């Protein structure tokens, strides 16, 4: 049993009465025409909790450290979320003044328990103030009272969540403003609001995503017989990516074939059910066509390419009606077809041998960059995937799916599906906004993916007011509170990128290092002094630090022998980080790298490969020393990949140089070596990756 669920079960008896009381209070308040509990009702409710509500005038012993605020909030995206952090005046300060997680922490109630949430809360400034105050007054830090308070709130959430069948009311918010009175915490003010239960969307038959990404048959509607419109480009891309003409059908009246692919008059004229129908017609034609798709039950999955559905004020109401009809169809036997999009770039499925993007292959070739493609990229914006892949072909996902407006399939649906696919190790996701309560499904799917040994890398746009406005204009989605988003998804186990470059780095490094064993002790090597120190200077993130490992005597002797053999012993002191001198050649760099990585006190190595150093074979062709280049069997390009392959710890190579050294980097990356182009960026990516991998290991350990 999941540890969180077991803990919830064990403690439920003690707080079950409070849950029943809360439901009764909601009924009474509703009868009085209120959607908020009054002071008497709040006092009654909190009397069974571990932190009493104090209604008298200001108590003389209250410590003026500022309020602590503990909340339950029913959010649109995540359902009920528990939060704790600074209150009072501290809460009014700009969160940008503080590191992430220091103002408040949040978790969806389904993915935490009291002890886990206390661990999260201990990062905050509010907890640090509690600790300082308790120490000054020679009192114990009130961890037990906090734990019991978190248990109390989680039990209330369990009895009044939006998803409970048959319940008339749901908790919308419970806020406790807490202060310290000598050795105990007291509630100085509280507020509780509630509302009516809202109908949820029907579950989508997500098993049909397999038909979407591995279609045995594909139909296309919207292909021009005379012009190179989007439908015709998609057809050409399908053929160019190797999909069989025999399994393609064009739905177009009055034509027998286009580009050698047979045509039929209509969906009703199909000889069998299609696994996938790609819709590339004008937006105005989609509404009637979707009704026909539902009525004929002629397809298993649908890709809606057209934009303009729900993105403009005029189209919002018709698009909402379309989504309602699609949703209602899922209650039919078999669940009806699933729909990807609208405003959808399409899908690239390498195992499915098809590319439905309307970007010509000459503008975005997709040659394999990995021996085995082990990742998937999901994006609300097709352009995000295009630019990421164009600039970073080594991301090389197995599947790439654009969600568009999420008329039907959502972020949570797709992540839930891919979390269970054994061939997928890494999932990268770009999000602009969640559908109602889909953030909860998404967070639960993140946790499922982590338990299945996968890494999930997420980037969400719309963090600023102008950015949020841009998101609204593009996809008609609501960009939720950024701090809430980051906290909830990090607690679930995701790597959350703060910008696009960080997303690139984390998605790349997660794919490259997935099967490596991780730990927090780092080794740093370079022939450039600034670089070895720069690596050591980059080992901290907001709430996590690696440390420089202490070399064992045997490792020191091994490195000294390498330096003697290379006549560098008089120039180099063996330590960590180590500056091995610009005179070190390729072999010196890599022999010392292997010595470091095989030291039991080192968990990962970052090595500057010093491409500009005269002793390193880093050029495509050397005119000064013919043959002293990357084609030489003694070059890093030849020597490094076997070292990376035979060692189970992460090795990050740094090639800090200009375009002259692009070929060196590319050839190493093509062979699976993890390469970054400057030491700070590579080390910071490694630190973030190690932090989340170790957190994921803790999640899995707790749930055994």
PDB file of C-alpha atoms in Angstrom, residues 317-525:
ATOM      1  CA  UNK A 317     -18.987  29.210 -27.001  1.00  0.00           C
ATOM      2  CA  UNK A 318     -19.079  26.962 -30.120  1.00  0.00           C
ATOM      3  CA  UNK A 319     -15.764  25.356 -29.091  1.00  0.00           C
ATOM      4  CA  UNK A 320     -17.092  24.680 -25.580  1.00  0.00           C
ATOM      5  CA  UNK A 321     -20.167  23.032 -27.092  1.00  0.00           C
ATOM      6  CA  UNK A 322     -17.910  20.897 -29.287  1.00  0.00           C
ATOM      7  CA  UNK A 323     -15.895  19.785 -26.260  1.00  0.00           C
ATOM      8  CA  UNK A 324     -19.117  18.933 -24.410  1.00  0.00           C
ATOM      9  CA  UNK A 325     -20.304  16.711 -27.292  1.00  0.00           C
ATOM     10  CA  UNK A 326     -16.970  14.923 -27.434  1.00  0.00           C
ATOM     11  CA  UNK A 327     -17.007  14.465 -23.661  1.00  0.00           C
ATOM     12  CA  UNK A 328     -20.562  13.085 -23.671  1.00  0.00           C
ATOM     13  CA  UNK A 329     -19.576  10.562 -26.322  1.00  0.00           C
ATOM     14  CA  UNK A 330     -17.111   8.938 -23.909  1.00  0.00           C
ATOM     15  CA  UNK A 331     -20.009   7.422 -21.944  1.00  0.00           C
ATOM     16  CA  UNK A 332     -20.897   5.217 -24.933  1.00  0.00           C
ATOM     17  CA  UNK A 333     -19.755   1.572 -25.029  1.00  0.00           C
ATOM     18  CA  UNK A 334     -16.103   1.553 -26.007  1.00  0.00           C
ATOM     19  CA  UNK A 335     -15.688   5.198 -25.032  1.00  0.00           C
ATOM     20  CA  UNK A 336     -15.896   6.595 -28.558  1.00  0.00           C
ATOM     21  CA  UNK A 337     -12.936   8.170 -30.360  1.00  0.00           C
ATOM     22  CA  UNK A 338     -10.298  10.245 -28.588  1.00  0.00           C
ATOM     23  CA  UNK A 339      -9.389  13.672 -29.993  1.00  0.00           C
ATOM     24  CA  UNK A 340      -5.948  15.318 -29.981  1.00  0.00           C
ATOM     25  CA  UNK A 341      -6.067  19.101 -30.469  1.00  0.00           C
ATOM     26  CA  UNK A 342      -7.522  21.335 -31.785  1.00  0.00           C
ATOM     27  CA  UNK A 343      -4.907  23.870 -32.894  1.00  0.00           C
ATOM     28  CA  UNK A 344      -2.585  20.898 -33.050  1.00  0.00           C
ATOM     29  CA  UNK A 345       0.690  20.616 -34.972  1.00  0.00           C
ATOM     30  CA  UNK A 346       0.324  16.845 -34.966  1.00  0.00           C
ATOM     31  CA  UNK A 347       2.386  13.808 -33.987  1.00  0.00           C
ATOM     32  CA  UNK A 348       5.779  12.356 -34.775  1.00  0.00           C
ATOM     33  CA  UNK A 349       5.895   8.657 -33.917  1.00  0.00           C
ATOM     34  CA  UNK A 350       9.116   6.926 -34.873  1.00  0.00           C
ATOM     35  CA  UNK A 351       7.845   3.457 -33.843  1.00  0.00           C
ATOM     36  CA  UNK A 352       4.619   4.191 -35.715  1.00  0.00           C
ATOM     37  CA  UNK A 353       6.675   5.206 -38.794  1.00  0.00           C
ATOM     38  CA  UNK A 354       4.791   8.433 -39.295  1.00  0.00           C
ATOM     39  CA  UNK A 355       5.250  12.192 -39.128  1.00  0.00           C
ATOM     40  CA  UNK A 356       2.047  14.245 -39.390  1.00  0.00           C
ATOM     41  CA  UNK A 357       3.582  17.639 -38.681  1.00  0.00           C
ATOM     42  CA  UNK A 358       2.828  20.197 -41.354  1.00  0.00           C
ATOM     43  CA  UNK A 359       6.492  21.311 -41.326  1.00  0.00           C
ATOM     44  CA  UNK A 360       8.239  20.032 -44.482  1.00  0.00           C
ATOM     45  CA  UNK A 361      10.966  17.500 -43.723  1.00  0.00           C
ATOM     46  CA  UNK A 362      13.505  19.665 -45.562  1.00  0.00           C
ATOM     47  CA  UNK A 363      13.000  22.327 -42.882  1.00  0.00           C
ATOM     48  CA  UNK A 364      13.173  19.960 -39.906  1.00  0.00           C
ATOM     49  CA  UNK A 365      14.948  16.668 -40.640  1.00  0.00           C
ATOM     50  CA  UNK A 366      14.755  14.098 -37.860  1.00  0.00           C
ATOM     51  CA  UNK A 367      17.765  11.767 -38.168  1.00  0.00           C
ATOM     52  CA  UNK A 368      18.341   9.413 -35.216  1.00  0.00           C
ATOM     53  CA  UNK A 369      20.689  10.815 -32.588  1.00  0.00           C
ATOM     54  CA  UNK A 370      20.379   8.034 -30.020  1.00  0.00           C
ATOM     55  CA  UNK A 371      21.083   4.308 -30.317  1.00  0.00           C
ATOM     56  CA  UNK A 372      17.639   3.839 -28.796  1.00  0.00           C
ATOM     57  CA  UNK A 373      15.101   6.623 -28.551  1.00  0.00           C
ATOM     58  CA  UNK A 374      13.859   6.549 -24.953  1.00  0.00           C
ATOM     59  CA  UNK A 375      11.959   9.794 -24.441  1.00  0.00           C
ATOM     60  CA  UNK A 376       8.699  11.505 -25.337  1.00  0.00           C
ATOM     61  CA  UNK A 377       7.953  15.215 -25.722  1.00  0.00           C
ATOM     62  CA  UNK A 378       4.456  16.560 -25.088  1.00  0.00           C
ATOM     63  CA  UNK A 379       3.727  20.186 -25.816  1.00  0.00           C
ATOM     64  CA  UNK A 380       0.726  22.459 -25.813  1.00  0.00           C
ATOM     65  CA  UNK A 381       2.534  24.484 -28.477  1.00  0.00           C
ATOM     66  CA  UNK A 382       3.778  22.786 -31.616  1.00  0.00           C
ATOM     67  CA  UNK A 383       6.264  25.604 -32.244  1.00  0.00           C
ATOM     68  CA  UNK A 384       7.917  24.843 -28.892  1.00  0.00           C
ATOM     69  CA  UNK A 385       8.736  21.323 -30.083  1.00  0.00           C
ATOM     70  CA  UNK A 386       9.890  22.527 -33.496  1.00  0.00           C
ATOM     71  CA  UNK A 387      12.377  25.038 -32.090  1.00  0.00           C
ATOM     72  CA  UNK A 388      13.634  22.741 -29.353  1.00  0.00           C
ATOM     73  CA  UNK A 389      14.276  19.902 -31.784  1.00  0.00           C
ATOM     74  CA  UNK A 390      15.808  22.194 -34.418  1.00  0.00           C
ATOM     75  CA  UNK A 391      18.280  23.628 -31.908  1.00  0.00           C
ATOM     76  CA  UNK A 392      18.802  20.423 -29.906  1.00  0.00           C
ATOM     77  CA  UNK A 393      18.506  17.377 -32.196  1.00  0.00           C
ATOM     78  CA  UNK A 394      20.110  15.242 -29.459  1.00  0.00           C
ATOM     79  CA  UNK A 395      16.871  15.431 -27.492  1.00  0.00           C
ATOM     80  CA  UNK A 396      15.653  12.977 -30.176  1.00  0.00           C
ATOM     81  CA  UNK A 397      12.323  11.834 -28.660  1.00  0.00           C
ATOM     82  CA  UNK A 398      10.689   8.560 -29.583  1.00  0.00           C
ATOM     83  CA  UNK A 399       7.327  10.350 -29.777  1.00  0.00           C
ATOM     84  CA  UNK A 400       6.392  14.033 -30.074  1.00  0.00           C
ATOM     85  CA  UNK A 401       2.760  15.047 -29.587  1.00  0.00           C
ATOM     86  CA  UNK A 402       1.223  18.526 -29.746  1.00  0.00           C
ATOM     87  CA  UNK A 403      -1.836  18.897 -27.506  1.00  0.00           C
ATOM     88  CA  UNK A 404      -3.084  22.258 -28.737  1.00  0.00           C
ATOM     89  CA  UNK A 405      -6.282  23.360 -27.002  1.00  0.00           C
ATOM     90  CA  UNK A 406      -6.947  20.079 -25.162  1.00  0.00           C
ATOM     91  CA  UNK A 407     -10.481  19.874 -26.529  1.00  0.00           C
ATOM     92  CA  UNK A 408     -10.436  16.254 -25.355  1.00  0.00           C
ATOM     93  CA  UNK A 409      -7.085  14.684 -24.453  1.00  0.00           C
ATOM     94  CA  UNK A 410      -5.265  16.611 -21.726  1.00  0.00           C
ATOM     95  CA  UNK A 411      -1.788  16.843 -20.256  1.00  0.00           C
ATOM     96  CA  UNK A 412      -2.877  14.469 -17.502  1.00  0.00           C
ATOM     97  CA  UNK A 413      -4.248  11.909 -19.976  1.00  0.00           C
ATOM     98  CA  UNK A 414      -1.091  11.745 -22.058  1.00  0.00           C
ATOM     99  CA  UNK A 415       1.274  11.692 -19.089  1.00  0.00           C
ATOM    100  CA  UNK A 416      -0.789   8.963 -17.443  1.00  0.00           C
ATOM    101  CA  UNK A 417      -0.482   6.868 -20.611  1.00  0.00           C
ATOM    102  CA  UNK A 418       3.260   7.369 -21.120  1.00  0.00           C
ATOM    103  CA  UNK A 419       4.011   6.882 -17.411  1.00  0.00           C
ATOM    104  CA  UNK A 420       3.112   3.220 -17.955  1.00  0.00           C
ATOM    105  CA  UNK A 421       5.098   2.630 -21.173  1.00  0.00           C
ATOM    106  CA  UNK A 422       8.194   0.538 -20.357  1.00  0.00           C
ATOM    107  CA  UNK A 423      10.207   1.776 -23.351  1.00  0.00           C
ATOM    108  CA  UNK A 424      10.010   5.405 -22.157  1.00  0.00           C
ATOM    109  CA  UNK A 425      12.582   6.669 -19.638  1.00  0.00           C
ATOM    110  CA  UNK A 426      12.181  10.441 -19.888  1.00  0.00           C
ATOM    111  CA  UNK A 427       9.155  12.665 -20.516  1.00  0.00           C
ATOM    112  CA  UNK A 428       9.498  16.356 -21.386  1.00  0.00           C
ATOM    113  CA  UNK A 429       6.380  18.546 -21.244  1.00  0.00           C
ATOM    114  CA  UNK A 430       5.610  22.161 -22.162  1.00  0.00           C
ATOM    115  CA  UNK A 431       2.458  23.510 -20.487  1.00  0.00           C
ATOM    116  CA  UNK A 432       0.553  26.746 -20.920  1.00  0.00           C
ATOM    117  CA  UNK A 433      -2.442  25.836 -18.780  1.00  0.00           C
ATOM    118  CA  UNK A 434      -4.470  22.964 -17.369  1.00  0.00           C
ATOM    119  CA  UNK A 435      -8.097  22.143 -17.908  1.00  0.00           C
ATOM    120  CA  UNK A 436     -10.164  22.080 -14.717  1.00  0.00           C
ATOM    121  CA  UNK A 437      -8.690  19.588 -12.222  1.00  0.00           C
ATOM    122  CA  UNK A 438      -6.342  18.180 -14.852  1.00  0.00           C
ATOM    123  CA  UNK A 439      -3.413  19.507 -12.829  1.00  0.00           C
ATOM    124  CA  UNK A 440      -4.344  16.957 -10.167  1.00  0.00           C
ATOM    125  CA  UNK A 441      -4.441  14.141 -12.715  1.00  0.00           C
ATOM    126  CA  UNK A 442      -1.114  15.401 -14.036  1.00  0.00           C
ATOM    127  CA  UNK A 443       0.532  15.507 -10.585  1.00  0.00           C
ATOM    128  CA  UNK A 444      -0.688  11.976  -9.841  1.00  0.00           C
ATOM    129  CA  UNK A 445       0.689  10.854 -13.215  1.00  0.00           C
ATOM    130  CA  UNK A 446       4.056  12.486 -12.384  1.00  0.00           C
ATOM    131  CA  UNK A 447       4.204  10.452  -9.183  1.00  0.00           C
ATOM    132  CA  UNK A 448       3.250   7.274 -11.091  1.00  0.00           C
ATOM    133  CA  UNK A 449       5.991   7.936 -13.646  1.00  0.00           C
ATOM    134  CA  UNK A 450       8.563   8.479 -10.879  1.00  0.00           C
ATOM    135  CA  UNK A 451       7.523   5.236  -9.200  1.00  0.00           C
ATOM    136  CA  UNK A 452       8.028   3.525 -12.554  1.00  0.00           C
ATOM    137  CA  UNK A 453      11.603   4.807 -12.699  1.00  0.00           C
ATOM    138  CA  UNK A 454      11.049   7.643 -15.174  1.00  0.00           C
ATOM    139  CA  UNK A 455      12.037  11.298 -15.060  1.00  0.00           C
ATOM    140  CA  UNK A 456       9.500  14.017 -15.906  1.00  0.00           C
ATOM    141  CA  UNK A 457      10.790  17.440 -16.999  1.00  0.00           C
ATOM    142  CA  UNK A 458       8.222  20.261 -17.085  1.00  0.00           C
ATOM    143  CA  UNK A 459       8.316  23.856 -18.295  1.00  0.00           C
ATOM    144  CA  UNK A 460       5.310  26.126 -17.839  1.00  0.00           C
ATOM    145  CA  UNK A 461       4.986  29.463 -19.614  1.00  0.00           C
ATOM    146  CA  UNK A 462       2.886  32.469 -18.586  1.00  0.00           C
ATOM    147  CA  UNK A 463       4.701  33.231 -15.313  1.00  0.00           C
ATOM    148  CA  UNK A 464       4.450  37.012 -15.642  1.00  0.00           C
ATOM    149  CA  UNK A 465       1.377  39.140 -16.295  1.00  0.00           C
ATOM    150  CA  UNK A 466       2.374  39.883 -19.920  1.00  0.00           C
ATOM    151  CA  UNK A 467       3.320  36.219 -20.372  1.00  0.00           C
ATOM    152  CA  UNK A 468       0.012  35.069 -18.935  1.00  0.00           C
ATOM    153  CA  UNK A 469      -1.843  37.397 -21.296  1.00  0.00           C
ATOM    154  CA  UNK A 470       0.076  35.945 -24.212  1.00  0.00           C
ATOM    155  CA  UNK A 471      -0.840  32.426 -23.151  1.00  0.00           C
ATOM    156  CA  UNK A 472      -4.504  33.378 -22.867  1.00  0.00           C
ATOM    157  CA  UNK A 473      -4.418  34.816 -26.365  1.00  0.00           C
ATOM    158  CA  UNK A 474      -2.824  31.707 -27.824  1.00  0.00           C
ATOM    159  CA  UNK A 475      -4.694  28.775 -26.341  1.00  0.00           C
ATOM    160  CA  UNK A 476      -7.525  30.163 -24.231  1.00  0.00           C
ATOM    161  CA  UNK A 477      -5.971  28.475 -21.170  1.00  0.00           C
ATOM    162  CA  UNK A 478      -5.601  29.890 -17.703  1.00  0.00           C
ATOM    163  CA  UNK A 479      -2.034  30.143 -16.426  1.00  0.00           C
ATOM    164  CA  UNK A 480      -2.264  29.340 -12.721  1.00  0.00           C
ATOM    165  CA  UNK A 481      -0.150  30.595  -9.832  1.00  0.00           C
ATOM    166  CA  UNK A 482       3.485  29.829 -10.606  1.00  0.00           C
ATOM    167  CA  UNK A 483       4.633  29.181  -7.026  1.00  0.00           C
ATOM    168  CA  UNK A 484       1.759  26.729  -6.551  1.00  0.00           C
ATOM    169  CA  UNK A 485       2.533  24.996  -9.851  1.00  0.00           C
ATOM    170  CA  UNK A 486       6.241  24.633  -9.085  1.00  0.00           C
ATOM    171  CA  UNK A 487       5.748  23.476  -5.501  1.00  0.00           C
ATOM    172  CA  UNK A 488       3.052  20.908  -6.302  1.00  0.00           C
ATOM    173  CA  UNK A 489       4.895  19.368  -9.243  1.00  0.00           C
ATOM    174  CA  UNK A 490       8.276  19.305  -7.518  1.00  0.00           C
ATOM    175  CA  UNK A 491       6.663  17.609  -4.535  1.00  0.00           C
ATOM    176  CA  UNK A 492       5.137  15.078  -6.953  1.00  0.00           C
ATOM    177  CA  UNK A 493       8.635  14.341  -8.288  1.00  0.00           C
ATOM    178  CA  UNK A 494       8.990  16.396 -11.489  1.00  0.00           C
ATOM    179  CA  UNK A 495      11.973  18.450 -12.596  1.00  0.00           C
ATOM    180  CA  UNK A 496      10.456  21.901 -13.088  1.00  0.00           C
ATOM    181  CA  UNK A 497      12.437  24.217 -15.382  1.00  0.00           C
ATOM    182  CA  UNK A 498      12.257  27.948 -14.788  1.00  0.00           C
ATOM    183  CA  UNK A 499      13.056  28.859 -18.404  1.00  0.00           C
ATOM    184  CA  UNK A 500      13.420  27.337 -21.862  1.00  0.00           C
ATOM    185  CA  UNK A 501      17.196  26.873 -21.678  1.00  0.00           C
ATOM    186  CA  UNK A 502      16.873  25.015 -18.388  1.00  0.00           C
ATOM    187  CA  UNK A 503      14.189  22.796 -19.927  1.00  0.00           C
ATOM    188  CA  UNK A 504      16.577  21.940 -22.768  1.00  0.00           C
ATOM    189  CA  UNK A 505      19.362  21.134 -20.309  1.00  0.00           C
ATOM    190  CA  UNK A 506      17.259  19.034 -17.941  1.00  0.00           C
ATOM    191  CA  UNK A 507      15.491  17.095 -20.691  1.00  0.00           C
ATOM    192  CA  UNK A 508      18.821  16.393 -22.387  1.00  0.00           C
ATOM    193  CA  UNK A 509      20.712  15.380 -19.245  1.00  0.00           C
ATOM    194  CA  UNK A 510      17.835  13.221 -17.999  1.00  0.00           C
ATOM    195  CA  UNK A 511      17.858  11.271 -21.253  1.00  0.00           C
ATOM    196  CA  UNK A 512      21.640  10.905 -21.242  1.00  0.00           C
ATOM    197  CA  UNK A 513      22.053   9.841 -17.592  1.00  0.00           C
ATOM    198  CA  UNK A 514      18.868   7.880 -16.940  1.00  0.00           C
ATOM    199  CA  UNK A 515      20.583   4.544 -16.359  1.00  0.00           C
ATOM    200  CA  UNK A 516      23.448   5.937 -14.271  1.00  0.00           C
ATOM    201  CA  UNK A 517      23.712   5.585 -10.488  1.00  0.00           C
ATOM    202  CA  UNK A 518      23.584   8.949  -8.739  1.00  0.00           C
ATOM    203  CA  UNK A 519      24.924  10.534  -5.561  1.00  0.00           C
ATOM    204  CA  UNK A 520      25.884  14.008  -4.351  1.00  0.00           C
ATOM    205  CA  UNK A 521      29.731  13.815  -4.245  1.00  0.00           C
ATOM    206  CA  UNK A 522      31.301  15.487  -7.280  1.00  0.00           C
ATOM    207  CA  UNK A 523      34.704  15.296  -8.943  1.00  0.00           C
ATOM    208  CA  UNK A 524      35.911  18.217 -11.085  1.00  0.00           C
ATOM    209  CA  UNK A 525      38.713  18.069 -13.668  1.00  0.00           C
TER     210      UNK A 525
END
